[in-house]
CSV table of C-alpha atoms in Angstrom, one decimal:
chain,number,residue,atom,x,y,z
I,82,MET,CA,75.7,69.3,123.6
I,83,SER,CA,75.7,66.5,121.0
I,84,ASN,CA,74.7,62.8,121.3
I,85,ALA,CA,75.2,59.6,119.3
I,86,PHE,CA,72.1,60.1,117.2
I,87,GLY,CA,73.0,63.5,116.0
I,88,GLY,CA,73.5,66.9,117.4
I,89,GLY,CA,71.7,68.5,120.3
I,90,ASN,CA,69.9,67.1,123.2
I,91,LEU,CA,68.3,63.6,123.2
I,92,PHE,CA,64.8,65.1,123.3
I,93,GLY,CA,65.5,68.0,121.1
I,94,ASP,CA,67.6,71.1,121.2
I,95,ALA,CA,66.9,73.1,124.4
I,96,SER,CA,68.1,76.3,122.7
I,97,ALA,CA,65.6,76.0,119.9
I,98,THR,CA,63.2,78.9,119.8
I,99,THR,CA,60.2,76.9,118.5
I,100,SER,CA,57.0,77.5,120.5
I,101,GLY,CA,55.7,73.9,119.9
I,102,GLY,CA,56.2,71.2,122.5
I,103,LEU,CA,56.6,67.4,122.1
I,104,PHE,CA,52.8,67.0,121.8
I,105,GLY,CA,52.0,70.1,119.7
I,106,ASP,CA,51.5,73.7,120.3
I,107,ALA,CA,50.5,74.9,123.8
I,108,PRO,CA,47.0,76.5,124.1
I,109,ALA,CA,47.0,80.2,123.7
I,110,GLY,CA,45.7,80.9,127.3
I,111,GLY,CA,47.9,78.3,128.8
I,112,PHE,CA,46.8,75.1,130.5
I,113,SER,CA,44.5,75.3,133.6
I,114,PHE,CA,42.7,72.9,135.9
I,115,ALA,CA,39.9,75.3,136.5
I,116,ASN,CA,37.0,73.3,134.9
I,117,VAL,CA,38.1,69.8,136.1
I,118,GLY,CA,35.2,69.3,138.7
I,119,ALA,CA,32.5,70.8,136.5
I,120,PRO,CA,29.9,68.5,135.0
I,121,PRO,CA,30.1,68.1,131.2
I,122,GLU,CA,27.8,70.2,129.1
I,123,THR,CA,24.6,68.6,128.2
I,124,THR,CA,23.0,68.7,124.8
I,125,ASN,CA,19.7,67.6,123.5
I,126,GLU,CA,21.3,64.7,121.5
I,127,THR,CA,20.3,62.2,124.3
I,128,GLU,CA,16.7,63.2,124.1
I,129,GLU,CA,16.8,62.9,120.3
I,130,ASP,CA,18.5,59.5,120.5
I,131,GLY,CA,15.9,58.2,123.0
I,132,ASP,CA,13.0,59.3,120.7
I,133,ALA,CA,14.7,57.6,117.8
I,134,ALA,CA,15.1,54.3,119.8
I,135,GLU,CA,11.4,54.4,120.8
I,136,THR,CA,10.4,55.0,117.2
I,137,LEU,CA,12.5,52.0,116.1
I,138,GLU,CA,10.9,49.7,118.7
I,139,GLU,CA,7.4,50.8,117.7
I,140,GLU,CA,8.1,50.3,114.0
I,141,CYS,CA,9.5,46.8,114.4
I,142,GLY,CA,6.8,44.3,113.5
I,143,ALA,CA,8.8,41.2,112.7
I,144,THR,CA,6.9,37.9,113.1
I,145,PHE,CA,8.6,34.5,113.5
I,146,GLU,CA,6.9,31.4,112.3
I,147,PRO,CA,8.1,28.0,113.7
I,148,LEU,CA,9.9,25.8,111.2
I,149,VAL,CA,8.3,22.6,112.5
I,150,GLN,CA,4.7,22.3,113.8
I,151,LEU,CA,4.5,20.1,116.9
I,152,SER,CA,1.3,18.4,117.8
I,153,LEU,CA,0.3,17.4,121.3
I,154,GLN,CA,1.3,13.8,122.0
I,155,GLN,CA,-0.4,11.4,124.5
I,156,VAL,CA,2.3,10.0,126.8
I,157,CYS,CA,1.7,6.7,128.6
I,158,SER,CA,3.0,6.9,132.2
I,159,GLY,CA,2.9,3.1,132.7
I,160,GLU,CA,0.5,3.5,135.6
I,161,ASP,CA,-2.7,3.5,133.5
I,162,ASP,CA,-3.7,-0.1,134.3
I,163,GLU,CA,-2.9,0.1,138.0
I,164,ASP,CA,-4.9,1.3,141.0
I,165,VAL,CA,-3.2,3.5,143.6
I,166,LEU,CA,-3.3,1.8,147.0
I,167,PHE,CA,-1.1,4.2,148.9
I,168,LYS,CA,0.4,7.6,148.0
I,169,MET,CA,2.6,9.9,150.2
I,170,ARG,CA,5.5,12.3,149.7
I,171,ALA,CA,8.9,10.9,150.7
I,172,LYS,CA,12.6,11.3,150.3
I,173,LEU,CA,14.5,8.2,149.1
I,174,PHE,CA,18.0,7.2,150.0
I,175,ARG,CA,19.9,4.1,148.8
I,176,PHE,CA,22.8,2.5,150.6
I,177,GLY,CA,25.9,2.5,148.4
I,178,LYS,CA,29.5,3.6,148.0
I,179,ASP,CA,30.5,7.2,147.5
I,180,VAL,CA,33.3,8.5,145.2
I,181,GLY,CA,36.0,7.6,147.8
I,182,GLY,CA,34.6,4.0,148.1
I,183,ASP,CA,33.1,4.5,151.6
I,184,ALA,CA,29.7,3.0,152.3
I,185,CYS,CA,27.0,5.6,153.0
I,186,TRP,CA,23.4,6.6,152.3
I,187,LYS,CA,23.0,8.4,149.0
I,188,GLU,CA,20.0,10.5,148.2
I,189,ARG,CA,18.0,9.3,145.2
I,190,GLY,CA,15.3,12.1,145.1
I,191,LYS,CA,12.1,13.4,146.5
I,192,GLY,CA,8.6,12.7,145.2
I,193,GLU,CA,5.4,10.8,145.5
I,194,LEU,CA,5.8,7.3,146.9
I,195,LYS,CA,3.1,5.1,145.5
I,196,LEU,CA,1.9,1.5,146.0
I,197,LEU,CA,0.3,0.5,142.7
I,198,LYS,CA,-1.8,-2.7,142.2
I,199,ASN,CA,-2.1,-4.1,138.7
I,200,LYS,CA,-5.8,-4.6,137.7
I,201,GLU,CA,-5.1,-7.8,135.7
I,202,ASN,CA,-2.7,-9.9,137.7
I,203,GLY,CA,-3.0,-8.2,141.2
I,204,LYS,CA,0.7,-7.7,141.6
I,205,VAL,CA,1.7,-4.7,143.7
I,206,ARG,CA,4.7,-2.5,143.0
I,207,VAL,CA,6.4,0.4,144.7
I,208,LEU,CA,7.1,3.5,142.6
I,209,LEU,CA,8.8,6.8,143.3
I,210,ARG,CA,9.4,9.5,140.6
I,211,VAL,CA,11.4,12.6,141.2
I,212,ASP,CA,9.2,15.7,141.3
I,213,LYS,CA,10.8,17.9,138.6
I,214,THR,CA,12.2,15.4,136.1
I,215,ARG,CA,9.7,12.6,136.7
I,216,LYS,CA,12.6,10.2,136.5
I,217,ILE,CA,11.9,6.8,138.2
I,218,ARG,CA,14.1,6.4,141.3
I,219,LEU,CA,12.4,3.4,142.9
I,220,ASN,CA,10.5,0.6,141.1
I,221,HIS,CA,10.1,-2.9,142.4
I,222,PHE,CA,7.5,-5.5,143.1
I,223,VAL,CA,6.4,-6.2,146.6
I,224,TYR,CA,7.0,-9.6,148.2
I,225,PRO,CA,6.1,-10.8,151.7
I,226,GLU,CA,9.8,-11.0,152.7
I,227,TYR,CA,10.2,-7.3,152.2
I,228,GLU,CA,9.8,-6.0,155.8
I,229,LEU,CA,9.9,-2.4,156.8
I,230,GLN,CA,12.1,-1.7,159.8
I,231,PRO,CA,12.4,1.6,161.7
I,232,ASN,CA,15.5,3.5,161.1
I,233,PRO,CA,17.6,3.5,164.3
I,234,THR,CA,19.0,7.0,163.8
I,235,ASN,CA,15.9,8.8,162.4
I,236,ASP,CA,12.3,8.3,163.7
I,237,GLN,CA,10.9,9.7,160.5
I,238,ALA,CA,12.1,6.9,158.3
I,239,TRP,CA,11.7,3.2,157.3
I,240,VAL,CA,14.5,1.0,156.1
I,241,TYR,CA,14.1,-2.2,154.0
I,242,ALA,CA,15.9,-4.2,151.3
I,243,ALA,CA,14.5,-5.0,147.8
I,244,VAL,CA,15.5,-5.8,144.2
I,245,ASP,CA,15.1,-2.5,142.4
I,246,PHE,CA,14.4,-2.1,138.7
I,247,SER,CA,14.7,1.7,138.4
I,248,ASP,CA,18.1,1.5,136.7
I,249,GLU,CA,19.0,-0.5,133.6
I,250,LYS,CA,19.4,-3.8,135.4
I,251,PRO,CA,17.9,-5.2,138.5
I,252,GLU,CA,19.9,-4.5,141.6
I,253,GLU,CA,19.5,-5.7,145.2
I,254,SER,CA,19.7,-2.6,147.4
I,255,LYS,CA,18.9,-1.3,150.8
I,256,PHE,CA,16.5,1.7,150.9
I,257,ASN,CA,15.7,4.4,153.4
I,258,LEU,CA,12.3,6.1,153.0
I,259,LYS,CA,12.1,9.4,154.9
I,260,PHE,CA,8.8,11.0,155.5
I,261,GLY,CA,7.9,14.6,156.5
I,262,SER,CA,7.0,13.9,160.2
I,263,VAL,CA,6.8,11.3,162.9
I,264,GLU,CA,3.0,11.3,162.5
I,265,THR,CA,3.4,10.4,158.9
I,266,VAL,CA,5.6,7.5,159.8
I,267,SER,CA,3.1,6.3,162.4
I,268,TYR,CA,0.3,6.6,159.8
I,269,THR,CA,2.3,4.4,157.4
I,270,HIS,CA,2.8,1.9,160.2
I,271,LEU,CA,-1.0,1.8,160.7
I,272,THR,CA,-1.8,1.8,157.0
I,273,LEU,CA,0.7,-1.0,156.2
I,274,PRO,CA,-0.3,-3.8,158.6
I,275,THR,CA,2.4,-5.8,160.5
I,276,LYS,CA,5.0,-3.4,159.1
I,277,ARG,CA,5.1,-5.3,155.8
I,278,ILE,CA,4.7,-3.6,152.4
I,279,VAL,CA,2.2,-6.2,151.3
């Protein structure tokens, strides 16, 4: 039978008497699936490779010297000339708008809430830094008109309004300070007379 590419079958001439197949000669004993499930033969090459790797690790004695030597720097926190009047852990929320433009309480961070009194002029300020990054999230002076009010939806929190200086520019905001327990809130009520921050 002939085809368009030349004589014979498309995959070769069936009548040819060659013993080779399309992929070479067949094995002498024929093909068998007898050893398919048997594990491969192991040699001692892996043991030799493992010893060689351990030897390389032991012999590696590279030392790396820093390119720049850094010295320990004294960093001023800005609280050096102030006395701590009050300190307690709190979570701070600020009333603002979310991405969709809806008004809501947005979390500013958790950390130590401090009342700091300046040694020279006697002014008191409120400061809260975030625990891990130490970034200032609340920073404003205390005035008599700043009055703490209980949060109507949470008995572990106080709400008040102030002009905050923690961002680039002063901004009047409403804050929610949430403490760990109701006892802590009542302690702050006793510590801060007449529910005022002053």
